Short mmCIF file of C-alpha atoms in Angstrom, two decimals:
data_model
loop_
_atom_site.label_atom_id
_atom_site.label_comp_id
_atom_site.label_asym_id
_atom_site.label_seq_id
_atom_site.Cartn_x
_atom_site.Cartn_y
_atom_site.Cartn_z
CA UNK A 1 83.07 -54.03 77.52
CA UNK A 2 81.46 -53.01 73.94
CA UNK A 3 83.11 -54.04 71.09
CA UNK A 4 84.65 -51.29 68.79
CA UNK A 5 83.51 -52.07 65.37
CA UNK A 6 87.03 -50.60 64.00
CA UNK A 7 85.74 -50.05 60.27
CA UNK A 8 83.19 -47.90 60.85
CA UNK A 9 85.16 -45.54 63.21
CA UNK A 10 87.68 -45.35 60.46
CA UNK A 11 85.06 -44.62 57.85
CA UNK A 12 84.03 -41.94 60.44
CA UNK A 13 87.05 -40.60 60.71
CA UNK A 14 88.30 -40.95 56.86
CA UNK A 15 88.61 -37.26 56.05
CA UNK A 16 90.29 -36.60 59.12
CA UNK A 17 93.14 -39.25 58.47
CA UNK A 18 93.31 -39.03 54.81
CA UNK A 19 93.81 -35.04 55.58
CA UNK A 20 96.46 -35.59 58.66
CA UNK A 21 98.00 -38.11 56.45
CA UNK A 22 98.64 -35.45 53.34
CA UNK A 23 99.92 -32.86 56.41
CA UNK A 24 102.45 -35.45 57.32
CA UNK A 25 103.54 -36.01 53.96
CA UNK A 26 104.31 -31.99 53.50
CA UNK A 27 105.89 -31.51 56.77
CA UNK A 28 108.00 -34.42 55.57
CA UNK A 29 109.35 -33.19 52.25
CA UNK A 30 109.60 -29.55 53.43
CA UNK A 31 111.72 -30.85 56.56
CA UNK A 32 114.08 -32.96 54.09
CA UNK A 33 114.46 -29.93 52.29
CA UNK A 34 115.42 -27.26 55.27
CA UNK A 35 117.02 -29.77 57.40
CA UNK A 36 119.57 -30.58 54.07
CA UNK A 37 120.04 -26.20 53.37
CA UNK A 38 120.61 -26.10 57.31
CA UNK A 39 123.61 -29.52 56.83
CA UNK A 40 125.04 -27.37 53.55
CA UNK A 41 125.15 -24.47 56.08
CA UNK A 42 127.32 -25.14 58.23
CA UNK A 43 129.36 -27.15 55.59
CA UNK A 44 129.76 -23.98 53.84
CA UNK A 45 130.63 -22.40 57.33
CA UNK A 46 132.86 -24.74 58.05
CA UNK A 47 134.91 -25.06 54.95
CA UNK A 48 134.17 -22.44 52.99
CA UNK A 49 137.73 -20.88 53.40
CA UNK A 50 138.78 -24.10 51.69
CA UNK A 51 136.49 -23.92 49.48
CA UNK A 52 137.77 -20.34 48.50
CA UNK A 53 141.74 -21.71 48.34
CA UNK A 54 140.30 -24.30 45.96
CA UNK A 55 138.02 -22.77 43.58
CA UNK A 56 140.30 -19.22 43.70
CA UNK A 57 138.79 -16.13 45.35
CA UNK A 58 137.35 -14.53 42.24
CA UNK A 59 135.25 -17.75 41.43
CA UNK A 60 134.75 -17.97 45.34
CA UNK A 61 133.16 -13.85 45.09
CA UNK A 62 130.64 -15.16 42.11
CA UNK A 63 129.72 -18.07 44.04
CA UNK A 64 128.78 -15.91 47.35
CA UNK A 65 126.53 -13.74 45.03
CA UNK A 66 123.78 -15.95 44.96
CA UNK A 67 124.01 -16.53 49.00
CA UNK A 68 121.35 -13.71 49.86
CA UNK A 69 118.74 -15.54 47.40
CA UNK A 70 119.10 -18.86 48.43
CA UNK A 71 119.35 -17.60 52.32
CA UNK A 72 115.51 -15.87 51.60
CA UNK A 73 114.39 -19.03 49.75
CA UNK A 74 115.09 -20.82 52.93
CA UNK A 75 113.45 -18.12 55.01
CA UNK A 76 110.50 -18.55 52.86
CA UNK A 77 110.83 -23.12 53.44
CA UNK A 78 111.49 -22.39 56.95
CA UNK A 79 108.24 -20.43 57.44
CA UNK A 80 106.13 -22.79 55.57
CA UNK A 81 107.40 -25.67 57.23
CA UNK A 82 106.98 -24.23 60.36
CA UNK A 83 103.25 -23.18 59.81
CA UNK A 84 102.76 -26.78 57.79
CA UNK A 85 104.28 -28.77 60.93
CA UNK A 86 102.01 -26.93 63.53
CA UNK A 87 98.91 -27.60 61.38
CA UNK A 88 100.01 -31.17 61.12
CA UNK A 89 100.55 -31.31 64.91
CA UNK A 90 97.29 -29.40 66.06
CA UNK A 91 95.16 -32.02 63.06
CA UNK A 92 96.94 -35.14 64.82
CA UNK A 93 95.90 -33.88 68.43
CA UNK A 94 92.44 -33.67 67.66
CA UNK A 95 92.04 -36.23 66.11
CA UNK A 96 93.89 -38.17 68.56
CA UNK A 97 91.18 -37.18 71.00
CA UNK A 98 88.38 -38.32 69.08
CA UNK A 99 90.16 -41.39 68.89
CA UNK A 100 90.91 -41.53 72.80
CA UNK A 101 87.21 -40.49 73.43
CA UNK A 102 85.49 -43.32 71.32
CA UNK A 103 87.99 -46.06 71.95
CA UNK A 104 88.92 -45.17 76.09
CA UNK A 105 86.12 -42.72 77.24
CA UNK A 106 86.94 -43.31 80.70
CA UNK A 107 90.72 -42.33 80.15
CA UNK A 108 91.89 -39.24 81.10
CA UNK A 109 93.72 -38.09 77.86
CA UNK A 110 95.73 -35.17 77.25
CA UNK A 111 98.40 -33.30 75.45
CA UNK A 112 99.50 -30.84 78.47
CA UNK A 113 100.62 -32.98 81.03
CA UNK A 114 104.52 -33.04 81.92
CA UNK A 115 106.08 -36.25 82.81
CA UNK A 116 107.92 -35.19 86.55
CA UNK A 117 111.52 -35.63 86.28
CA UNK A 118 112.00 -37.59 89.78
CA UNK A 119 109.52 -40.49 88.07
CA UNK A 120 111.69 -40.98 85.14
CA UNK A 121 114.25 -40.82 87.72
CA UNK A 122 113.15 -43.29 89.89
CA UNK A 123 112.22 -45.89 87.64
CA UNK A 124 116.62 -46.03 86.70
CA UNK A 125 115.69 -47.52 83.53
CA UNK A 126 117.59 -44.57 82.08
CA UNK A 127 120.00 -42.51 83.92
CA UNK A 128 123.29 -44.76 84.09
CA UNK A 129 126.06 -42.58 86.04
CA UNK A 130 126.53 -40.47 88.52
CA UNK A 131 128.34 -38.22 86.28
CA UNK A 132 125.71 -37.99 83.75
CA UNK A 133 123.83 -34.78 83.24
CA UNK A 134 120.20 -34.32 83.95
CA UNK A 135 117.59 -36.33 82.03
CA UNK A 136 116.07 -34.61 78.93
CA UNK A 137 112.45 -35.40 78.47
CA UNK A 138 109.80 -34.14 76.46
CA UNK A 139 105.69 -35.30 77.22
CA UNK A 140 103.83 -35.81 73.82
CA UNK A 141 100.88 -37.37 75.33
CA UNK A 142 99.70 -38.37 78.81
CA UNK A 143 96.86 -40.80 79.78
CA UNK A 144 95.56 -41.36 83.54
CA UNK A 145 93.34 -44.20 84.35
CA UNK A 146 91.57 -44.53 87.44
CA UNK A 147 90.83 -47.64 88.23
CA UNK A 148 89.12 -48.63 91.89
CA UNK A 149 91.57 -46.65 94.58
CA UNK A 150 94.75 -47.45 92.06
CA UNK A 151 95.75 -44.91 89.15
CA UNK A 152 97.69 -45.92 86.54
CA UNK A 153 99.89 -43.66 84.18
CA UNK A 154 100.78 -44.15 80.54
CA UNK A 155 103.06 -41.64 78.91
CA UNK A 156 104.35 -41.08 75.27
CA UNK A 157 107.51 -39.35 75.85
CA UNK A 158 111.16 -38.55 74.43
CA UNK A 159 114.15 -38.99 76.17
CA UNK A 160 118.06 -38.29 75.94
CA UNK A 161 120.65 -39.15 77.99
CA UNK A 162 123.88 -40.47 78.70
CA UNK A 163 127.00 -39.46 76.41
CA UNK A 164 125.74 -37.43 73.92
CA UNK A 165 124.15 -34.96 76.92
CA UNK A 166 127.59 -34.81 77.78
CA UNK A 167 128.91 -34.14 74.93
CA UNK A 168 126.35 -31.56 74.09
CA UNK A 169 127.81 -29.38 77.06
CA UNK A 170 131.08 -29.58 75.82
CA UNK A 171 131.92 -25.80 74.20
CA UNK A 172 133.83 -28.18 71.32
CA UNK A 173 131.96 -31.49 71.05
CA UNK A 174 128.46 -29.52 71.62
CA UNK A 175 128.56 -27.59 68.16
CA UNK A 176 128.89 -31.47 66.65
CA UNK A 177 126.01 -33.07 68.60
CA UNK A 178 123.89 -29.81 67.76
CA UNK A 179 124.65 -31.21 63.90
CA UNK A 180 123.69 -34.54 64.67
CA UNK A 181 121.00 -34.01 67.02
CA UNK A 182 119.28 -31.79 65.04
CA UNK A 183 120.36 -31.52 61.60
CA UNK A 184 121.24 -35.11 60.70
CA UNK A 185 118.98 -36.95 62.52
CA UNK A 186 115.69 -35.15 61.82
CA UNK A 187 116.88 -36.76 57.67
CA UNK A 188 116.64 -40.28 58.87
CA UNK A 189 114.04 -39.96 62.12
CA UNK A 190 110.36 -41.70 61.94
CA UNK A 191 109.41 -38.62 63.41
CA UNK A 192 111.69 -35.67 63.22
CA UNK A 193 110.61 -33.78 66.42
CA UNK A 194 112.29 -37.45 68.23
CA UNK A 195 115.74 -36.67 66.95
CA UNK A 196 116.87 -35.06 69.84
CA UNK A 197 116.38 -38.07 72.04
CA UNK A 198 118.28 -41.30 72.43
CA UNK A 199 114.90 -43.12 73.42
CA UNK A 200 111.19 -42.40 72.37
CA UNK A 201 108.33 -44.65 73.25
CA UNK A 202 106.19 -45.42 75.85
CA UNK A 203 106.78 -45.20 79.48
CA UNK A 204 103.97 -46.09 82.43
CA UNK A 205 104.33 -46.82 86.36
CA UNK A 206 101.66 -47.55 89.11
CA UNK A 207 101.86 -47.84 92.73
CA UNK A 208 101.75 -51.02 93.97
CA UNK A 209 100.35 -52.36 97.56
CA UNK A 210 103.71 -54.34 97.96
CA UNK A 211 106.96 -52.68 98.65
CA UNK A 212 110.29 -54.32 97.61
CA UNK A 213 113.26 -54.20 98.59
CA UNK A 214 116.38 -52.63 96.59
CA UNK A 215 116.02 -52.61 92.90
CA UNK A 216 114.87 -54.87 90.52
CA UNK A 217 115.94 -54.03 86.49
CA UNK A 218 114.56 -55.67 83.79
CA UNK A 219 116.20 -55.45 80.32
CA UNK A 220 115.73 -56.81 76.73
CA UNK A 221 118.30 -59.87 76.92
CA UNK A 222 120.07 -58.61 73.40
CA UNK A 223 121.32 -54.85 74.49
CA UNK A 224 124.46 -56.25 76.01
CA UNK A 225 125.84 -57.73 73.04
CA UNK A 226 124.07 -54.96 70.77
CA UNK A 227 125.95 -51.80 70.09
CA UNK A 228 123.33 -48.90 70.52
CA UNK A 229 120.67 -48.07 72.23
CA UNK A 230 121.02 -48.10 76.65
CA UNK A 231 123.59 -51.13 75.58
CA UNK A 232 126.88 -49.00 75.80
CA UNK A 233 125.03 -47.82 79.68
CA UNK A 234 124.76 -51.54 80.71
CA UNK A 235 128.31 -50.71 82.51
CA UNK A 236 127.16 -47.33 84.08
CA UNK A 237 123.79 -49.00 85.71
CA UNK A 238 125.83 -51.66 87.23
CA UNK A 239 128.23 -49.46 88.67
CA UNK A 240 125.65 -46.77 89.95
CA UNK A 241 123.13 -49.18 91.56
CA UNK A 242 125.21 -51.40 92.63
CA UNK A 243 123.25 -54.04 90.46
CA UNK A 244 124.38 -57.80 89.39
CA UNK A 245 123.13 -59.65 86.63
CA UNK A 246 121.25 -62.76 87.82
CA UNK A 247 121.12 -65.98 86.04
CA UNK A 248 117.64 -67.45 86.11
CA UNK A 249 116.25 -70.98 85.02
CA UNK A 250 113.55 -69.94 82.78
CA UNK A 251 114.83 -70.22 78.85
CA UNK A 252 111.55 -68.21 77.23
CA UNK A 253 112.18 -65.75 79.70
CA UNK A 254 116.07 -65.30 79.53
CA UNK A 255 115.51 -65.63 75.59
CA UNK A 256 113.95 -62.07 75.69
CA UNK A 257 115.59 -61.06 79.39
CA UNK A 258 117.83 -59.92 81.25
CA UNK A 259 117.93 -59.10 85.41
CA UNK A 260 119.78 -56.73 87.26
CA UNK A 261 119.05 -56.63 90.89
CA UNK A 262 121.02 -55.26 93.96
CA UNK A 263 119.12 -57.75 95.94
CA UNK A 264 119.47 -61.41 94.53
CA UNK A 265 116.79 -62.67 97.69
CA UNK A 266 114.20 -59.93 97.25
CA UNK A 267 114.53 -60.56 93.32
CA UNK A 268 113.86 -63.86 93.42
CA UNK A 269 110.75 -63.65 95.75
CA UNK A 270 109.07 -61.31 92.80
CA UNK A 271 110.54 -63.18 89.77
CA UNK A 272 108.69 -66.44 90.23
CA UNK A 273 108.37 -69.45 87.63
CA UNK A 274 104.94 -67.77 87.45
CA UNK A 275 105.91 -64.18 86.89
CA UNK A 276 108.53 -65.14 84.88
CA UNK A 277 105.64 -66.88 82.46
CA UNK A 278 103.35 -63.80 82.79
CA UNK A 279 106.78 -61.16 81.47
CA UNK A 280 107.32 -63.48 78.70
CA UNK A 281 103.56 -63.69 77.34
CA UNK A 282 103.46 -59.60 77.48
CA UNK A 283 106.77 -59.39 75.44
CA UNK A 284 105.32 -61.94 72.91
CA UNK A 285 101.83 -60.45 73.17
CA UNK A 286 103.06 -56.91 73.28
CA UNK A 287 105.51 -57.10 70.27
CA UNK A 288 108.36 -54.64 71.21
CA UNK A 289 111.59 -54.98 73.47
CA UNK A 290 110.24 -54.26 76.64
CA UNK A 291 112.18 -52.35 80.08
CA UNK A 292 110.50 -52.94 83.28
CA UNK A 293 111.82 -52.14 86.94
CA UNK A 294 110.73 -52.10 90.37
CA UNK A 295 111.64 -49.69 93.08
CA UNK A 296 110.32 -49.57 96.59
CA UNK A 297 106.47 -49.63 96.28
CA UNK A 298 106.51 -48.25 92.50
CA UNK A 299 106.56 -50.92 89.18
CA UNK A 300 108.10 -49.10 85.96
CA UNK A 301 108.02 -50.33 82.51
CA UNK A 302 108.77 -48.88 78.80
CA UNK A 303 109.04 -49.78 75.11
CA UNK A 304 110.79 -48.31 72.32
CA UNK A 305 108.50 -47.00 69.88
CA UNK A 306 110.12 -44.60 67.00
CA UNK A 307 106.94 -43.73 65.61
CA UNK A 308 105.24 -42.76 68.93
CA UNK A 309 102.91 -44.14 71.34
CA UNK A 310 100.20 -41.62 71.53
CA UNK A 311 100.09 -40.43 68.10
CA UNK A 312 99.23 -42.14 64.54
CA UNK A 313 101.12 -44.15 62.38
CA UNK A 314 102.83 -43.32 59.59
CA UNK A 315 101.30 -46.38 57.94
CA UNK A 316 98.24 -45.48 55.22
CA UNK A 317 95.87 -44.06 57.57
CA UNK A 318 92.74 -45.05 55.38
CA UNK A 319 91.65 -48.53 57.25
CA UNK A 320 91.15 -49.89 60.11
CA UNK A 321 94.14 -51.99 60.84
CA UNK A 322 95.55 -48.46 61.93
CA UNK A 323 93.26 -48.34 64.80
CA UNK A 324 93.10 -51.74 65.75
CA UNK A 325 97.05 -51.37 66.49
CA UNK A 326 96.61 -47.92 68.76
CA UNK A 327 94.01 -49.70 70.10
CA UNK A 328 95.89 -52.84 70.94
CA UNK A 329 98.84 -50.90 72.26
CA UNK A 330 97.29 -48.62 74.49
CA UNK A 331 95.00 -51.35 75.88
CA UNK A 332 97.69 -53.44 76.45
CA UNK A 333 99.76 -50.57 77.35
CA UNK A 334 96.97 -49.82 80.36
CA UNK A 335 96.73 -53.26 81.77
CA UNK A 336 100.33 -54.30 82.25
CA UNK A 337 99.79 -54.44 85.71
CA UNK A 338 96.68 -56.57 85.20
CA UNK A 339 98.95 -58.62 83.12
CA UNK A 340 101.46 -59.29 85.01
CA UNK A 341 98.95 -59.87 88.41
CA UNK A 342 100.49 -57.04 90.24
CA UNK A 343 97.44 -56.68 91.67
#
């Protein structure tokens, strides 16, 4: 394979980045901005009868005279932060692509592609009850790699779940996690457009030759005691799948592990002393809590990843150490399989 001399494709690519970089850094400030008018909204909705009790309706009248101006100021912010965030979002597309194209030309990368809901499904690395309501997810980049007969897929996608879905179609509770979701969040989010979801990162699955039987589940050893993310749905997987927690002999692996399977036999047979080794080297090597599952003929695995998979870094964008890291990632990201001799 050629080696990517990553300094000159950033030196290529400067004006690009250093212009994607100063897009990112409106869209940023103008969404503080409207996302904080939006919060005082519905503050103002909410209590503003108070207010008016507190302040005395005649001060209250003065003080809803300057509501029309303000309201058209934020017209105006809304419209340029909506024209500022598309041009940030078309600039980082293309010159994602370039990226894809000199780094993986024989990847099949693209923006279009939706993520099918019975994947995300089947993979049970996220839906934890019965009573839960449909998944959520959102596609923001899609990679296929064909590789001999075997195709392997690489996703950067959003997801929500879980309690706050069902609180969302509460008439009550909904109004709330419509604040939170997206007026709160998108204040504090390492990309706004991820507020919405309780998980955003990278997902991939491949076919494998070998079939298995029942379900293996394979989760970052710290989410049980951790209050948070999927660790509050440890309870709900259990119960659903019918999975039990296995105790396993391997330290390094159990330091970053832990395995739920419905079938302690079958589990077993896959999680040797060998594969064990091989999980705990891509954790270390990878350098993000890792998921990984296995269902029927079909291997699933996915890491958290705030900023986004297939998209820059919010990092200065004016070296190379940017593009050595989507590099790394994706490459990685690609050959998990490979990694793990799945095949």
């Amino acid at each position: 394979m050629e080696t990517i001399d990553f300094k000159k494709l950033s030196q290529q690519l400067r004006v690009e980045l250093s212009r994607v970089n100063n897009w990112r850094k409106i869209v940023r400030a103008l969404s503080i901005v409207v996302y904080l008018f939006v919060f005082c909204w519905f503050m103002f909705v909410l209590f503003g009868g108070f207010l008016a009790g507190r302040v005395g309706w005649e001060n209250y009248s003065v003080i809803t005279q300057y509501i029309f101006p303000v309201f058209m100021g934020f017209v105006v912010l809304s419209f340029a932060f909506s024209r500022s965030l598309v041009k940030f979002q078309e600039q980082e597309n293309d010159i994602m692509r370039n990226i894809m194209s000199s780094m993986f030309p024989s990847v099949c990368f693209d923006f279009a592609s939706q993520l099918d809901y019975k994947i995300l499904s089947g993979s049970k690395l996220f839906n934890t009850s019965f009573s839960d309501p449909a998944l959520g997810t959102t596609t923001y980049g899609y990679l296929e790699i064909l590789r001999g007969e075997q195709t392997f897929y690489v996703a950067d996608i959003g997801v929500s779940y879980g309690l706050m879905n069902k609180l969302a179609l509460n008439s009550v509770t909904g109004y709330f996690v419509m604040i939170y979701r997206y007026v709160l969040r998108p204040l504090f989010a390492s990309r706004f457009e991820s507020s919405a979801h309780n998980f955003r990162g990278m997902f991939g699955w491949c076919r494998l030759e070998k079939a298995f039987k029942g379900s293996i589940i394979i989760l970052p050893d710290h989410l049980e005691q951790k209050v948070g993310y999927l660790a509050q749905n440890i309870q709900g997987l259990k119960k659903r799948y019918n999975a039990r927690f296995m105790h396993l002999e391997d330290l390094d692996f159990e330091k970053y592990f832990s395995v739920y399977a419905d079938d302690e036999v079958a589990a077993r047979m896959l999680l040797t002393p060998a594969m064990m080794r091989h999980i705990t080297r891509l954790r270390e090597t990878f350098g993000h809590d890792m998921m990984l599952s296995f269902n029927k003929n079909t291997f699933y695995y996915a890491a958290a990843m705030p900023d986004g998979f297939l998209c820059l870094r919010k990092q200065a964008l004016d070296n190379e150490h940017l593009l050595e890291q989507i590099y790394h990632e994706i490459n990685l990201s690609c050959h998990v399989a490979d990694e793990l001799k799945l095949n």
